[in-house]
Coordinates of C-alpha atoms in Angstrom, one line a residue:
X1 CA 26.0 -16.5 12.6
X2 CA 24.2 -15.1 9.6
X3 CA 22.0 -17.6 7.8
X4 CA 22.2 -18.2 4.1
X5 CA 19.0 -17.1 2.5
X6 CA 17.5 -19.4 -0.1
X7 CA 17.0 -17.4 -3.2
X8 CA 14.9 -18.5 -6.2
X9 CA 14.9 -16.1 -9.1
X10 CA 11.6 -16.9 -10.8
X11 CA 8.3 -16.4 -8.9
X12 CA 6.8 -19.7 -10.2
X13 CA 9.8 -21.6 -8.9
X14 CA 9.5 -19.8 -5.5
X15 CA 5.9 -20.7 -5.1
X16 CA 6.4 -24.3 -5.9
X17 CA 9.0 -24.7 -3.2
X18 CA 7.7 -22.2 -0.6
X19 CA 6.1 -24.8 1.7
X20 CA 9.4 -26.5 2.3
X21 CA 11.0 -23.2 3.3
X22 CA 8.4 -21.9 5.7
X23 CA 7.6 -24.4 8.3
X24 CA 6.6 -22.6 11.5
X25 CA 2.9 -22.2 11.9
X26 CA 2.1 -23.4 8.3
X27 CA -1.4 -24.5 7.7
X28 CA -3.1 -26.4 4.9
X29 CA -5.5 -24.0 3.4
X30 CA -7.2 -26.8 1.4
X31 CA -10.8 -25.8 0.4
X32 CA -11.0 -23.1 3.0
X33 CA -13.1 -20.1 2.0
X34 CA -11.9 -16.6 2.9
X35 CA -13.9 -13.4 2.8
X36 CA -12.3 -10.2 1.6
X37 CA -13.3 -6.7 0.5
X38 CA -11.9 -4.3 -2.0
X39 CA -12.7 -0.9 -3.7
X40 CA -13.7 -0.9 -7.3
X41 CA -16.0 1.1 -9.7
X42 CA -19.7 0.4 -9.9
X43 CA -21.7 0.6 -13.2
X44 CA -21.6 4.4 -13.0
X45 CA -17.9 4.6 -12.3
X46 CA -18.3 5.5 -8.6
X47 CA -15.8 3.7 -6.3
X48 CA -17.7 1.3 -4.0
X49 CA -16.9 -1.4 -1.5
X50 CA -17.2 -5.0 -2.8
X51 CA -17.2 -8.3 -1.0
X52 CA -15.9 -11.5 -2.3
X53 CA -15.5 -15.0 -0.9
X54 CA -12.4 -16.9 -2.1
X55 CA -13.3 -20.5 -2.6
X56 CA -17.0 -19.8 -3.1
X57 CA -19.1 -19.9 -6.1
X58 CA -20.6 -16.4 -6.1
X59 CA -19.4 -13.3 -8.0
X60 CA -18.1 -10.3 -6.2
X61 CA -20.9 -8.5 -4.4
X62 CA -21.3 -4.7 -4.2
X63 CA -21.8 -3.7 -0.6
X64 CA -22.1 0.1 -0.7
X65 CA -24.1 2.4 -2.9
X66 CA -22.5 5.7 -2.1
X67 CA -23.3 8.8 -4.2
X68 CA -19.6 9.7 -4.3
X69 CA -16.3 7.7 -4.3
X70 CA -15.6 5.7 -1.2
X71 CA -12.2 7.0 0.0
X72 CA -11.5 4.6 2.9
X73 CA -13.3 1.7 4.7
X74 CA -13.0 -1.0 7.3
X75 CA -14.9 -4.2 8.0
X76 CA -16.5 -5.3 11.3
X77 CA -15.1 -8.5 12.9
X78 CA -18.4 -10.3 12.8
X79 CA -18.7 -9.7 9.1
X80 CA -22.1 -8.0 9.3
X81 CA -21.1 -4.4 8.3
X82 CA -18.6 -2.1 6.9
X83 CA -17.8 1.5 7.9
X84 CA -16.7 3.8 5.1
X85 CA -15.9 7.4 4.3
X86 CA -17.6 9.1 1.4
X87 CA -19.0 12.6 0.7
X88 CA -17.5 14.1 3.9
X89 CA -19.2 11.5 6.1
X90 CA -18.5 8.4 8.0
X91 CA -21.1 5.8 7.1
X92 CA -22.2 2.4 8.5
X93 CA -23.4 -0.1 5.9
X94 CA -24.9 -3.3 7.1
X95 CA -24.0 -6.1 4.7
X96 CA -27.6 -7.2 4.1
X97 CA -29.3 -3.7 4.1
X98 CA -29.9 -1.5 1.1
X99 CA -29.0 1.9 2.7
X100 CA -26.2 3.2 4.9
X101 CA -26.4 5.2 8.1
X102 CA -24.6 8.5 8.4
X103 CA -22.6 8.4 11.6
X104 CA -20.3 11.5 11.8
X105 CA -18.8 14.2 9.6
X106 CA -15.3 13.6 8.1
X107 CA -13.8 16.7 6.5
X108 CA -10.1 15.8 6.4
X109 CA -9.2 13.6 3.5
X110 CA -5.5 13.4 4.1
X111 CA -5.3 9.9 5.6
X112 CA -4.4 6.5 4.4
X113 CA -6.1 4.2 7.0
X114 CA -9.7 3.3 7.0
X115 CA -12.1 3.1 9.9
X116 CA -11.2 0.5 12.5
X117 CA -13.7 -1.6 14.5
X118 CA -12.8 -2.8 18.0
X119 CA -12.8 -6.6 18.5
X120 CA -16.3 -6.5 20.0
X121 CA -17.7 -4.3 17.2
X122 CA -18.9 -1.8 19.8
X123 CA -16.7 1.1 18.6
X124 CA -15.2 2.5 15.4
X125 CA -12.0 4.5 15.5
X126 CA -11.6 6.8 12.5
X127 CA -9.4 9.6 11.2
X128 CA -10.6 13.2 10.8
X129 CA -7.9 15.8 11.7
X130 CA -6.9 13.4 14.4
X131 CA -8.5 10.2 15.8
X132 CA -12.1 9.9 16.9
X133 CA -14.0 7.1 18.6
X134 CA -17.6 6.4 17.7
X135 CA -19.7 4.6 20.2
X136 CA -22.1 2.3 18.2
X137 CA -24.4 1.8 21.2
X138 CA -24.8 5.4 22.3
X139 CA -24.3 6.7 18.7
X140 CA -21.9 9.4 20.0
X141 CA -18.4 10.3 19.0
X142 CA -15.5 11.8 20.9
X143 CA -12.1 13.0 19.7
X144 CA -9.1 11.2 21.2
X145 CA -6.2 12.9 19.4
X146 CA -5.9 16.1 17.3
X147 CA -3.4 16.5 14.5
X148 CA -0.7 19.1 14.7
X149 CA -0.2 20.4 11.2
X150 CA 3.0 21.9 9.9
X151 CA 3.1 25.7 10.0
X152 CA 3.5 27.6 6.8
X153 CA 7.2 28.4 7.7
X154 CA 7.9 24.9 9.1
X155 CA 8.9 26.3 12.5
X156 CA 7.0 23.6 14.4
X157 CA 8.6 20.5 12.8
X158 CA 9.4 18.9 16.1
X159 CA 5.7 19.1 17.1
X160 CA 4.2 18.0 13.7
X161 CA 1.8 15.1 14.2
X162 CA -0.6 13.2 12.0
X163 CA -2.6 10.5 13.7
X164 CA -4.3 7.5 12.1
X165 CA -6.0 4.6 14.0
X166 CA -4.5 1.2 13.2
X167 CA -5.8 -1.6 15.5
X168 CA -7.4 -2.1 18.9
X169 CA -5.5 -3.9 21.6
X170 CA -6.7 -6.5 24.1
X171 CA -4.9 -7.1 27.3
X172 CA -3.9 -10.5 28.7
X173 CA -7.4 -10.9 30.1
X174 CA -9.1 -10.3 26.8
X175 CA -10.4 -6.8 27.5
X176 CA -10.1 -4.0 25.0
X177 CA -7.6 -1.7 26.6
X178 CA -5.9 0.4 24.0
X179 CA -5.7 1.6 20.4
X180 CA -2.6 1.4 18.2
X181 CA -2.1 4.7 16.4
X182 CA 0.2 5.3 13.4
X183 CA 1.7 8.7 14.0
X184 CA 3.3 10.7 11.3
X185 CA 6.2 12.8 12.6
X186 CA 8.6 14.8 10.6
X187 CA 10.1 12.6 7.9
X188 CA 9.1 9.4 9.7
X189 CA 6.2 7.4 11.1
X190 CA 6.1 5.8 14.5
X191 CA 3.6 3.7 16.4
X192 CA 1.8 5.0 19.4
X193 CA -0.5 3.4 22.0
X194 CA -3.6 5.2 23.2
X195 CA -4.6 4.0 26.7
X196 CA -8.4 4.0 26.5
X197 CA -8.9 4.0 30.2
X198 CA -6.2 6.6 31.1
X199 CA -6.9 8.7 28.0
X200 CA -3.1 9.0 27.3
X201 CA -0.9 8.4 24.3
X202 CA 2.5 6.9 24.5
X203 CA 4.8 7.2 21.4
X204 CA 7.7 5.0 20.4
X205 CA 10.5 7.5 20.4
X206 CA 13.7 7.6 18.4
X207 CA 12.7 6.5 14.9
X208 CA 13.1 2.9 16.0
X209 CA 10.2 1.1 14.3
X210 CA 7.1 2.1 12.3
X211 CA 4.5 -0.5 13.3
X212 CA 3.2 -2.3 16.4
X213 CA 1.4 -5.7 16.2
X214 CA -0.8 -6.7 19.2
X215 CA -0.4 -10.3 20.2
X216 CA -2.8 -12.8 21.7
X217 CA -0.6 -12.8 24.9
X218 CA -1.2 -9.1 25.5
X219 CA 2.3 -8.2 24.4
X220 CA 3.2 -6.2 21.3
X221 CA 5.7 -6.8 18.5
X222 CA 7.5 -3.7 17.2
X223 CA 8.7 -3.9 13.7
X224 CA 9.2 -1.7 10.6
X225 CA 12.3 0.0 9.3
X226 CA 13.4 1.7 6.1
X227 CA 16.2 3.4 4.2
X228 CA 15.7 6.7 6.1
X229 CA 15.7 5.3 9.7
X230 CA 14.7 2.4 11.8
X231 CA 16.5 -0.5 13.5
X232 CA 17.2 -3.7 11.6
X233 CA 15.5 -5.9 14.2
X234 CA 12.3 -6.9 15.8
X235 CA 11.4 -5.8 19.4
X236 CA 8.9 -6.9 22.0
X237 CA 7.1 -5.0 24.7
X238 CA 5.0 -6.6 27.5
X239 CA 1.9 -4.4 27.1
X240 CA 0.6 -0.9 26.6
X241 CA 1.8 0.1 30.1
X242 CA 5.4 -0.7 29.1
X243 CA 5.4 0.5 25.5
X244 CA 8.6 2.5 26.1
X245 CA 10.4 -0.5 27.6
X246 CA 11.2 -2.6 24.5
X247 CA 13.7 -5.5 24.1
X248 CA 15.2 -6.7 20.8
X249 CA 14.3 -10.3 20.1
X250 CA 15.6 -10.8 16.5
X251 CA 18.5 -9.0 14.9
X252 CA 18.3 -9.1 11.1
X253 CA 22.1 -9.4 10.9
X254 CA 21.6 -12.9 12.4
X255 CA 19.0 -13.7 9.8
X256 CA 20.5 -12.5 6.5
X257 CA 23.6 -10.9 5.0
X258 CA 21.2 -8.8 2.9
X259 CA 19.5 -5.6 4.1
X260 CA 15.9 -6.4 5.2
X261 CA 13.1 -3.9 5.5
X262 CA 10.3 -5.4 7.6
X263 CA 6.9 -4.1 6.4
X264 CA 4.2 -6.5 7.5
X265 CA 3.6 -9.0 10.3
X266 CA 0.8 -11.2 11.4
X267 CA 0.4 -13.6 14.3
X268 CA -0.4 -16.9 12.5
X269 CA -0.8 -18.9 15.8
X270 CA -0.3 -18.0 19.4
X271 CA 3.3 -16.7 19.8
X272 CA 4.2 -17.3 16.2
X273 CA 4.5 -14.3 13.9
X274 CA 5.0 -14.3 10.1
X275 CA 7.1 -11.3 8.9
X276 CA 7.2 -10.1 5.3
X277 CA 9.1 -7.2 3.8
X278 CA 11.6 -6.0 1.1
X279 CA 15.1 -7.3 0.7
X280 CA 17.8 -5.1 -0.8
X281 CA 19.6 -7.4 -3.2
X282 CA 22.4 -5.9 -5.4
X283 CA 22.2 -4.8 -8.2
X284 CA 18.6 -4.1 -7.5
X285 CA 17.2 -5.2 -10.9
X286 CA 14.1 -6.8 -9.5
X287 CA 11.4 -6.5 -6.8
X288 CA 12.5 -8.9 -4.0
X289 CA 10.6 -9.8 -0.9
X290 CA 11.5 -11.9 2.1
X291 CA 9.3 -14.1 4.4
X292 CA 10.2 -15.8 7.7
X293 CA 8.4 -16.9 10.8
X294 CA 9.4 -16.1 14.4
X295 CA 8.6 -18.2 17.4
X296 CA 8.2 -15.8 20.3
X297 CA 8.5 -18.6 22.9
X298 CA 12.3 -18.9 22.2
X299 CA 12.9 -16.1 19.6
X300 CA 13.9 -18.5 16.9
X301 CA 13.5 -17.7 13.2
X302 CA 12.6 -20.1 10.4
X303 CA 14.8 -20.3 7.3
X304 CA 14.0 -17.2 5.3
X305 CA 13.0 -17.2 1.6
X306 CA 13.5 -14.5 -1.0
X307 CA 10.6 -14.0 -3.4
X308 CA 11.0 -12.2 -6.8
X309 CA 7.7 -10.4 -7.1
X310 CA 8.7 -8.6 -10.4
X311 CA 11.6 -8.7 -12.7
X312 CA 11.2 -5.2 -14.2
X313 CA 12.3 -2.5 -11.7
X314 CA 10.5 0.2 -13.7
X315 CA 7.1 -1.5 -12.9
X316 CA 5.9 -0.5 -9.5
X317 CA 5.1 -3.7 -7.4
X318 CA 3.7 -3.3 -3.9
X319 CA 3.0 -6.1 -1.4
X320 CA -0.5 -5.8 0.0
X321 CA -2.4 -7.2 3.0
X322 CA -1.7 -10.6 4.4
X323 CA -4.7 -12.8 5.4
X324 CA -5.2 -13.2 9.2
X325 CA -3.9 -16.7 9.1
X326 CA -0.8 -15.7 7.2
X327 CA -1.6 -18.0 4.3
X328 CA -2.3 -15.5 1.5
X329 CA -0.7 -12.3 0.5
X330 CA -1.9 -9.7 -2.0
X331 CA 0.5 -8.2 -4.5
X332 CA -0.3 -5.1 -6.6
X333 CA 1.5 -4.7 -10.0
X334 CA 1.6 -1.4 -11.8
X335 CA 0.6 0.0 -8.4
X336 CA -0.4 3.6 -7.9
X337 CA -1.5 5.5 -4.8
X338 CA -4.6 7.7 -4.4
X339 CA -4.3 11.1 -2.7
X340 CA -5.4 9.4 0.5
X341 CA -2.7 6.7 0.3
X342 CA -4.8 3.8 -1.0
X343 CA -3.0 1.2 -3.1
X344 CA -4.5 0.4 -6.5
X345 CA -3.2 -2.0 -9.2
X346 CA -3.4 -5.4 -10.9
X347 CA -3.9 -7.8 -8.0
X348 CA -2.4 -11.2 -7.5
X349 CA -3.0 -13.5 -4.6
X350 CA -0.2 -15.8 -3.4
X351 CA -0.9 -18.8 -1.2
X352 CA 2.1 -19.0 1.1
X353 CA 1.2 -22.4 2.4
X354 CA 0.8 -24.4 -0.8
X355 CA 2.8 -22.4 -3.3
X356 CA -0.1 -21.6 -5.6
X357 CA -1.2 -18.5 -7.3
X358 CA -4.9 -18.2 -6.5
X359 CA -7.3 -17.7 -9.3
X360 CA -9.2 -15.1 -7.4
X361 CA -12.0 -14.1 -9.8
X362 CA -11.4 -10.5 -8.9
X363 CA -11.4 -7.7 -11.5
X364 CA -8.0 -6.8 -13.1
X365 CA -7.8 -3.5 -11.3
X366 CA -8.8 -3.2 -7.6
X367 CA -7.8 -1.0 -4.7
X368 CA -7.4 -1.4 -0.9
X369 CA -8.0 -5.1 -0.4
X370 CA -9.0 -5.9 3.2
X371 CA -9.4 -9.4 4.6
X372 CA -12.2 -10.4 6.9
X373 CA -10.7 -11.0 10.3

């Protein structure tokens, strides 16, 4: 039976009652400090990476000192460095060092994702006319995947591929075994899994979902759908070796009578995932998001909540990154996109566990917020 969604029209009212609506995996953020990064201009107007600690006393700190705009970046898991792309190079910037190290050339700027560190911070996957893997110990790089661009006459549409690294995958024993890759195909994007040992890529075929989330159990949650294609559901696979053997665990028709487009997911505790996305609510005169939690032990879903993120449909509002614990979500208002797909706009931070709008201390206009894992 379809559940009745609790809908609250004003954002303030939503936030005040949010804690009661989302119970699975909720945590008290209290005085917790969280480190995040963002792109913003330095004193000379050059886009740099800045670090900021929510809940701390310090001002945002400039991390990079690039000579040209930083186009994309990623943070190491140990919090000691960032990798970024600027001036046709991949750079490594230690947090406490003045200068960066040039690692490898990057000549292709048509990508949206930044460099990705593996969980042990031993490798960096990055995009450059495909996907490359840089070994931080050997200081060597190797290409894993090569893009297949579209011919001038479009005759190779079925073979068109644009690859971007998304996230490394650990197996059930904790070893890094694969790399999730976002794959641009003709008029769609699908996730793929690159098996690092076998050197093989497996795609999710059939325009089913757009994203894959690695779980602590070694399994992967498949999600992501839109107005063009995609199933209104969540699916699960047992691991990278069974990526093409998925099973539906949640049907959105059993969750809501409205059309739901799943866009983000994060494992907030073992076998509990928070899912966030857009809800299509007639007559479409506001920006509406939904939030619910899924227990993967029994495939049950918490009572969903609808959030009105903006009343004016002419103002572009985009939900940004969710913190690793699922407590905070970034929202960009008056959002725009750079040529490489980075989101920029007026940023708000919403605490999903207490119902507060966080006074972040960030500049009014920021781009590409990334949470410290």
